[in-house]
mmCIF file of C-alpha atoms and ligand atoms in Angstrom:
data_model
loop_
_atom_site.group_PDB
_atom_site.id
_atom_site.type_symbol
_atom_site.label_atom_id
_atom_site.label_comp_id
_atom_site.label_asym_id
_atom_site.label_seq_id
_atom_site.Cartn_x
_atom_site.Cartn_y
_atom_site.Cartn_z
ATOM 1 C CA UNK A 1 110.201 68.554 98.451
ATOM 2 C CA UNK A 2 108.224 69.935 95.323
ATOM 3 C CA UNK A 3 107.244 73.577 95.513
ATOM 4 C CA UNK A 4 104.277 74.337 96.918
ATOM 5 C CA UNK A 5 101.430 76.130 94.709
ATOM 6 C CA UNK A 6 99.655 79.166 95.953
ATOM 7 C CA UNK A 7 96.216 79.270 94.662
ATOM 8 C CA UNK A 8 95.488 82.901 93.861
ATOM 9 C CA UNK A 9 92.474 85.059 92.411
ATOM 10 C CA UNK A 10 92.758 87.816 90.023
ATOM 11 C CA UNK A 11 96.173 89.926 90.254
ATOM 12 C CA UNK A 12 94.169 93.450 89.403
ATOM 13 C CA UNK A 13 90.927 92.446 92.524
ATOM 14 C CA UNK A 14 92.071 89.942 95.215
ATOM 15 C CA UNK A 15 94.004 91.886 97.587
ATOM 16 C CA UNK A 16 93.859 88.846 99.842
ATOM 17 C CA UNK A 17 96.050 86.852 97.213
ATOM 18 C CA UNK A 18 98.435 89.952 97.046
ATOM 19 C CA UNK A 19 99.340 89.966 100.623
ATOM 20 C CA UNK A 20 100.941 86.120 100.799
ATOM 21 C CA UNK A 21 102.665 85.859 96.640
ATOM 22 C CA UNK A 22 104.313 89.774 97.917
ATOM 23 C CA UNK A 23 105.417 87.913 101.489
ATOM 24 C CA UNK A 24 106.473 84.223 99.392
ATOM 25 C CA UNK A 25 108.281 86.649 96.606
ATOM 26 C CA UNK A 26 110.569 88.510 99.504
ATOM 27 C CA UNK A 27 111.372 85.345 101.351
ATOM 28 C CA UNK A 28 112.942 84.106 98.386
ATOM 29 C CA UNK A 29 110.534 80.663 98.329
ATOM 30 C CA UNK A 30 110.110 79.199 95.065
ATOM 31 C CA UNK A 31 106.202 78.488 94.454
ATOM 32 C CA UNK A 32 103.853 77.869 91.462
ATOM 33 C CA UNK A 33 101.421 79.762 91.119
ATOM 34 C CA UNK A 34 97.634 79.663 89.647
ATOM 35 C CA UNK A 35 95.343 82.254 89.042
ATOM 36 C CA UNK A 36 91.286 81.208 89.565
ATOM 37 C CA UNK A 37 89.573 83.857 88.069
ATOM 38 C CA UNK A 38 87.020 85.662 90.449
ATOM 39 C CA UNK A 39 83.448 86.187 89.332
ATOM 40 C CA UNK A 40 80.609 84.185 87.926
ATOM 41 C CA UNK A 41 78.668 81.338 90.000
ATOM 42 C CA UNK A 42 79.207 81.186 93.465
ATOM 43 C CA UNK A 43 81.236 84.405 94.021
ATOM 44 C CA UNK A 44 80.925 85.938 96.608
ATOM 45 C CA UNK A 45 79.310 83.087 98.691
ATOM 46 C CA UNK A 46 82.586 81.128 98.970
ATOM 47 C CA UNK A 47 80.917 78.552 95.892
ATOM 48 C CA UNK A 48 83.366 79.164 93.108
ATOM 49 C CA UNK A 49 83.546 75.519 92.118
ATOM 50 C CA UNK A 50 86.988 76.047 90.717
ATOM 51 C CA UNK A 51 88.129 77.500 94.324
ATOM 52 C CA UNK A 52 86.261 74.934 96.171
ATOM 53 C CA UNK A 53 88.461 71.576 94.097
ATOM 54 C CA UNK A 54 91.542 73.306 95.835
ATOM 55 C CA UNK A 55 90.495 75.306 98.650
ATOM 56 C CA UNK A 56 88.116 73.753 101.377
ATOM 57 C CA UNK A 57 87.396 77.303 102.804
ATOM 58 C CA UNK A 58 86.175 78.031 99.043
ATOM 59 C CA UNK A 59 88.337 81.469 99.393
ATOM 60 C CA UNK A 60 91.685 82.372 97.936
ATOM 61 C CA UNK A 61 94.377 82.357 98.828
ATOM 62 C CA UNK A 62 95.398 78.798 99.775
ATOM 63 C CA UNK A 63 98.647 77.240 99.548
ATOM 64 C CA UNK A 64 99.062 73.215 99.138
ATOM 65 C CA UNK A 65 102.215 71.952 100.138
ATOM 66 C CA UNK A 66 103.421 67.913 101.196
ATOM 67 C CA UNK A 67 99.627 66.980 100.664
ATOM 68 C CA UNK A 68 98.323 69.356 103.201
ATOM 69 C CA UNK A 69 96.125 72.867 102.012
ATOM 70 C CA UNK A 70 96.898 76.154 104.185
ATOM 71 C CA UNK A 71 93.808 78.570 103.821
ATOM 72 C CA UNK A 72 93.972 82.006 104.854
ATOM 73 C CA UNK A 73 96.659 84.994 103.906
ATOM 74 C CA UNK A 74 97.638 85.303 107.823
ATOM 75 C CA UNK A 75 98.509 81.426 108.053
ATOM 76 C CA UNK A 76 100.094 81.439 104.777
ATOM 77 C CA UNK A 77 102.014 84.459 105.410
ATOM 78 C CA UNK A 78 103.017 82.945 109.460
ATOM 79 C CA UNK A 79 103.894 79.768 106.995
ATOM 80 C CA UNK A 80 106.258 81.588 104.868
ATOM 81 C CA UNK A 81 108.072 83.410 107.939
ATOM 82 C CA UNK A 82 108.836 80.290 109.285
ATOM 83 C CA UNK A 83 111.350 79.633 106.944
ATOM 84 C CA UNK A 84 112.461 83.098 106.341
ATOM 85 C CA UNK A 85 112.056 84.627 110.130
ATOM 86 C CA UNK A 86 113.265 88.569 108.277
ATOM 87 C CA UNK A 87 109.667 88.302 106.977
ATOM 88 C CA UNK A 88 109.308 89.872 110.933
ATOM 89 C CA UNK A 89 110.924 92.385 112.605
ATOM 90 C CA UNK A 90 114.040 90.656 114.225
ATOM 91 C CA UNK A 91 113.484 93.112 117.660
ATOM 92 C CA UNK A 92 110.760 91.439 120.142
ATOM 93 C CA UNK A 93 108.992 94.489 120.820
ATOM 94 C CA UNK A 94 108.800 95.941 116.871
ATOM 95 C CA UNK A 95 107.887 92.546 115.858
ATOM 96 C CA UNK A 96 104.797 92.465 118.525
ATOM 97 C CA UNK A 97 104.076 95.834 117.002
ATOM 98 C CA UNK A 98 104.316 94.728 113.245
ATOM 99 C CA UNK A 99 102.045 91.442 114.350
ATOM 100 C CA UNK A 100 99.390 94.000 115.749
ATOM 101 C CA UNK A 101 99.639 95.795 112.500
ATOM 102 C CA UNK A 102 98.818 92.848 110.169
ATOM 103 C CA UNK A 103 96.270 91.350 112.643
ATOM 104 C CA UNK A 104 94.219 94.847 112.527
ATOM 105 C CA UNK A 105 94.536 94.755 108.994
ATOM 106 C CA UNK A 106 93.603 91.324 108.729
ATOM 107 C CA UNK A 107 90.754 91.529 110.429
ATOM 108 C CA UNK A 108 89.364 95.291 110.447
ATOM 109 C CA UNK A 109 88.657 98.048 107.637
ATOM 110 C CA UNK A 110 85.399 96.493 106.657
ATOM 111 C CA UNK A 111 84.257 99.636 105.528
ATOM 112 C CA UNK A 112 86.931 101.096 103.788
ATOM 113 C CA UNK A 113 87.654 97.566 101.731
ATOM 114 C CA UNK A 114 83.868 97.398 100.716
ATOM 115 C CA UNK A 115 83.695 101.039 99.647
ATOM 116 C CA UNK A 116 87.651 100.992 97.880
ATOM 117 C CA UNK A 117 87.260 97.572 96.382
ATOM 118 C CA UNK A 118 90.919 96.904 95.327
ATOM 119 C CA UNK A 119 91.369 97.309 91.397
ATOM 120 C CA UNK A 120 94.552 97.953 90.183
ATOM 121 C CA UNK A 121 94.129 99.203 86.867
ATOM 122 C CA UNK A 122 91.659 101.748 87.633
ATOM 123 C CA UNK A 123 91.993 105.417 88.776
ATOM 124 C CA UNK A 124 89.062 107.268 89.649
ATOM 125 C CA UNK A 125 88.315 110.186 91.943
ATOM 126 C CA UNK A 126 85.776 109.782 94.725
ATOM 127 C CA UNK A 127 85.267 112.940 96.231
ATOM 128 C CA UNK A 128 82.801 112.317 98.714
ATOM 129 C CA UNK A 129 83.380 109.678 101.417
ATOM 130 C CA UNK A 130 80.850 107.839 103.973
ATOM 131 C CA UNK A 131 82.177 108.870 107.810
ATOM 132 C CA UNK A 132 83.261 105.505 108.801
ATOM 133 C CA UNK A 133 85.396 104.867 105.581
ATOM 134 C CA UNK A 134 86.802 108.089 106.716
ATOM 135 C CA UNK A 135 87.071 106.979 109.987
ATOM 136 C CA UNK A 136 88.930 103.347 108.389
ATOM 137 C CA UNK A 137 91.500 105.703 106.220
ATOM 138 C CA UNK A 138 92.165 107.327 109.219
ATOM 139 C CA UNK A 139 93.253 104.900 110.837
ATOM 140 C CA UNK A 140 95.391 103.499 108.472
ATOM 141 C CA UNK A 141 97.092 106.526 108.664
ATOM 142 C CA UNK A 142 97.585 106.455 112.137
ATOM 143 C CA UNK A 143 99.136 103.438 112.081
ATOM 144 C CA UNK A 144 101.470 103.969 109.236
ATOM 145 C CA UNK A 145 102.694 107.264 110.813
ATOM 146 C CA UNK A 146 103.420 105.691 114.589
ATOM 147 C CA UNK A 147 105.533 102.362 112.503
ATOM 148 C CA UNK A 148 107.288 105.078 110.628
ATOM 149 C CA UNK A 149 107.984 107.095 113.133
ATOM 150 C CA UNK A 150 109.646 104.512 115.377
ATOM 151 C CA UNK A 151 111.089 103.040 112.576
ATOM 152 C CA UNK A 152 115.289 102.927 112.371
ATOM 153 C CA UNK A 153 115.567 103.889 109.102
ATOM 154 C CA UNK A 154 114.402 101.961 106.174
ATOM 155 C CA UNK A 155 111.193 102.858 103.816
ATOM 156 C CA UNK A 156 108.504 100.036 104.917
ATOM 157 C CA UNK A 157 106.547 100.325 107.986
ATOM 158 C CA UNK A 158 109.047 98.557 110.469
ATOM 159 C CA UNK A 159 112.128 99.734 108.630
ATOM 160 C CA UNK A 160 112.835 96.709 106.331
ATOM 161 C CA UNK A 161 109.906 94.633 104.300
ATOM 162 C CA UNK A 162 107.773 92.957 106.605
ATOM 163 C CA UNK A 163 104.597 91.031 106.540
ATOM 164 C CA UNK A 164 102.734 93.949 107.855
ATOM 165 C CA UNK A 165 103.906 95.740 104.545
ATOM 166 C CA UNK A 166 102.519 92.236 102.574
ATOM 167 C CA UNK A 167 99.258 93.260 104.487
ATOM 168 C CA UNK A 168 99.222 97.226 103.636
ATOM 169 C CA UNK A 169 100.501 97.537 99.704
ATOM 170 C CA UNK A 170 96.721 96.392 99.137
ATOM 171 C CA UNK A 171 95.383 99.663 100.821
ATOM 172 C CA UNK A 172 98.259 101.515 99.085
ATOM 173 C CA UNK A 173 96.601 100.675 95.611
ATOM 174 C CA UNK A 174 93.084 101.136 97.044
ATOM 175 C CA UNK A 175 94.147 104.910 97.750
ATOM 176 C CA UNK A 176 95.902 105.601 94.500
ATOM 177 C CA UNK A 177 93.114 103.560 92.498
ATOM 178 C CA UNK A 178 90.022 105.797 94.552
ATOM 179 C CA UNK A 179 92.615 108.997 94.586
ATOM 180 C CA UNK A 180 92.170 109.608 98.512
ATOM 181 C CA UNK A 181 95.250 112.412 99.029
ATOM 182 C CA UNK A 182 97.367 111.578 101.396
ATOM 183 C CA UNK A 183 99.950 113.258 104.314
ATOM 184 C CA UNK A 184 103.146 113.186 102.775
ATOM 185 C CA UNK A 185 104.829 110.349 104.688
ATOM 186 C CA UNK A 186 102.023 108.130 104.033
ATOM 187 C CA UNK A 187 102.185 109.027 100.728
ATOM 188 C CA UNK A 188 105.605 108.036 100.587
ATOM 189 C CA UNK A 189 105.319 105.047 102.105
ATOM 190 C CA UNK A 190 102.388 104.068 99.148
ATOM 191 C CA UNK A 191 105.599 105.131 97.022
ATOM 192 C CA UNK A 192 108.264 102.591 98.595
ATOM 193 C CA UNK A 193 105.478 99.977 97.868
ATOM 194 C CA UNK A 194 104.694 101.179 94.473
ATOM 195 C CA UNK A 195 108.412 101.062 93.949
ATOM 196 C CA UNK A 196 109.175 97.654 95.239
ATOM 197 C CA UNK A 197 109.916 94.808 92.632
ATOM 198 C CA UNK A 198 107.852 92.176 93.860
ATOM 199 C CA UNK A 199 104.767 94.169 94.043
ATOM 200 C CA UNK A 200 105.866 95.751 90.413
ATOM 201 C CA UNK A 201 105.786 92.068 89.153
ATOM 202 C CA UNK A 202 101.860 91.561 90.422
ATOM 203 C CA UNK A 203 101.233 94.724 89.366
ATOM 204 C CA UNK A 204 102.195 94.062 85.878
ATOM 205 C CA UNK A 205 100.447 90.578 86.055
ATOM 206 C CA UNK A 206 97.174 92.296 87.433
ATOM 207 C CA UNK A 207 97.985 95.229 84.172
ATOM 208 C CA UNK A 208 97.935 92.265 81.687
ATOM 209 C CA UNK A 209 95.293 89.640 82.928
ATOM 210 C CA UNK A 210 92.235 89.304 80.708
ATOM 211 C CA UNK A 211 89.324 89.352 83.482
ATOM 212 C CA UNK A 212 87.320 92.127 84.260
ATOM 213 C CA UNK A 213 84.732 92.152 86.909
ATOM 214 C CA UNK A 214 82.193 94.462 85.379
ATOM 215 C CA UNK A 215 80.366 95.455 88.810
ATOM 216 C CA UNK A 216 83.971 96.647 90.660
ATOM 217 C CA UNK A 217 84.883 98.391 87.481
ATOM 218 C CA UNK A 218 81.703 100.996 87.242
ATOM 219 C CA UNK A 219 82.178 101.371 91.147
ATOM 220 C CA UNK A 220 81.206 105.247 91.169
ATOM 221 C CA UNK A 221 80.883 105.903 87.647
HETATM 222 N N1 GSH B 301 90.268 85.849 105.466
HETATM 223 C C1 GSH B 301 90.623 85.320 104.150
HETATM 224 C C2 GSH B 301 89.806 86.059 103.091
HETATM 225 C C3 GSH B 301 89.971 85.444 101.696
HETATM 226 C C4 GSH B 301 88.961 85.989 100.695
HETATM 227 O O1 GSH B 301 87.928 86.564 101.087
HETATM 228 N N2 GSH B 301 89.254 85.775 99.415
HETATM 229 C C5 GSH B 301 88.361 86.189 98.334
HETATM 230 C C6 GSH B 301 89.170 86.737 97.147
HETATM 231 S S1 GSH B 301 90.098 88.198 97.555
HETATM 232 C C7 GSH B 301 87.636 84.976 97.804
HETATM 233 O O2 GSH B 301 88.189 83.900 97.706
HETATM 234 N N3 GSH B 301 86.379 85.128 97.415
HETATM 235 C C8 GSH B 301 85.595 84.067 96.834
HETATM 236 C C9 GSH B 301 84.147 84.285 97.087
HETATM 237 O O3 GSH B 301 83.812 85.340 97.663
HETATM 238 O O4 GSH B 301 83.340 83.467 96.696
HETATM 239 C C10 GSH B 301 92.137 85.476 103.950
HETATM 240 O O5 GSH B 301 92.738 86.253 104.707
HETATM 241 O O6 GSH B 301 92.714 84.784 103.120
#
């Protein structure tokens, strides 16, 4: 079987590309992997011509493997844990709780990820929030605390790495990028992500890339 090819946008903005390459990386799966750079024609409206010759869904990430094309970070990341099942918790109950934290992220936060665009180079102070991005970081929080509180040692959420870590170390960057100041243990969980290899790999990818998206850099400048 050849290695499949995830189909990614930029390393330093698509924080929907992060969340499968992190969860691929620490299941050990060998994949190639091309960046289509995000901007210009059609973005934003799911037109990106380049995106739309590989991914039907005209987003990113996708994943083609054996002829077949698997849209979406979720289903890519579900993909991945097939063949490495440690990519969930291996207790029944933590792993229903570690679903329910990727599925909120997955499909919540709208506020917070439209206000904190994710942009890994930049750091910037914001000091004055709208309520309900409040109200999203809050959350996040919340949720990070109760995993880490339950959680039998380890640094990540659910004690070891899991896919609801691949679906957080976005936010993590969104908070150092927009300086929101943390609680402690949330701010050292941001730290075990900041620390981790993989993510230090698409990190220094996202640190090197030549695109720039003027519009998300001048975000509150
Ligand atoms: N729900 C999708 C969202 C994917 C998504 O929105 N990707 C963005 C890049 S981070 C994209 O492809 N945008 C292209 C466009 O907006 O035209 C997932 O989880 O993969």
């Amino acid at each position: 079987m050849n290695a499949p090819t995830l189909y990614i946008g930029n390393k330093n903005y698509s924080s929907w590309s992060m969340r499968p390459w992190l969860a691929l990386k620490w299941a050990g799966i060998a994949f190639e992997e091309k960046v289509i750079a995000l901007g210009g024609p059609g973005y934003g409206k799911s037109k990106i011509l380049e995106i739309l010759s590989v991914s039907p869904s005209g987003r990113v990430p996708a994943l083609a493997l054996e002829g077949a094309t698997i849209t979406d970070s979720l289903a890519i990341c579900e993909w991945a844990a097939e063949q490495a099942p440690s990519l969930w918790p291996a207790d029944r109950l933590v792993r229903a709780r570690a679903r329910s934290a990727a599925c909120e992220m997955h499909s919540s936060f709208a506020a917070l990820r439209t206000a904190m665009s994710m942009n890994i180079r930049r750091r910037v102070v914001v000091a004055d929030w709208e309520p309900n991005v409040i109200q999203d970081v809050n959350r996040v929080v919340e949720i990070w605390t109760a995993a880490r509180a339950a959680a039998k040692g380890g640094l990540f959420l659910f004690g070891a790495r899991s896919i609801a870590d691949a679906f957080f170390a976005p936010v993590a960057t969104r908070f150092r990028t927009y300086g929101v100041i943390l609680p402690a243990d949330a701010q050292a969980y941001c730290d075990a992500i900041f620390a981790d290899a993989a993510f230090r790999e698409w990190e220094a990818g996202a640190e090197q890339e030549p695109w720039a998206i003027p519009e998300a850099d001048q975000l509150y400048t």
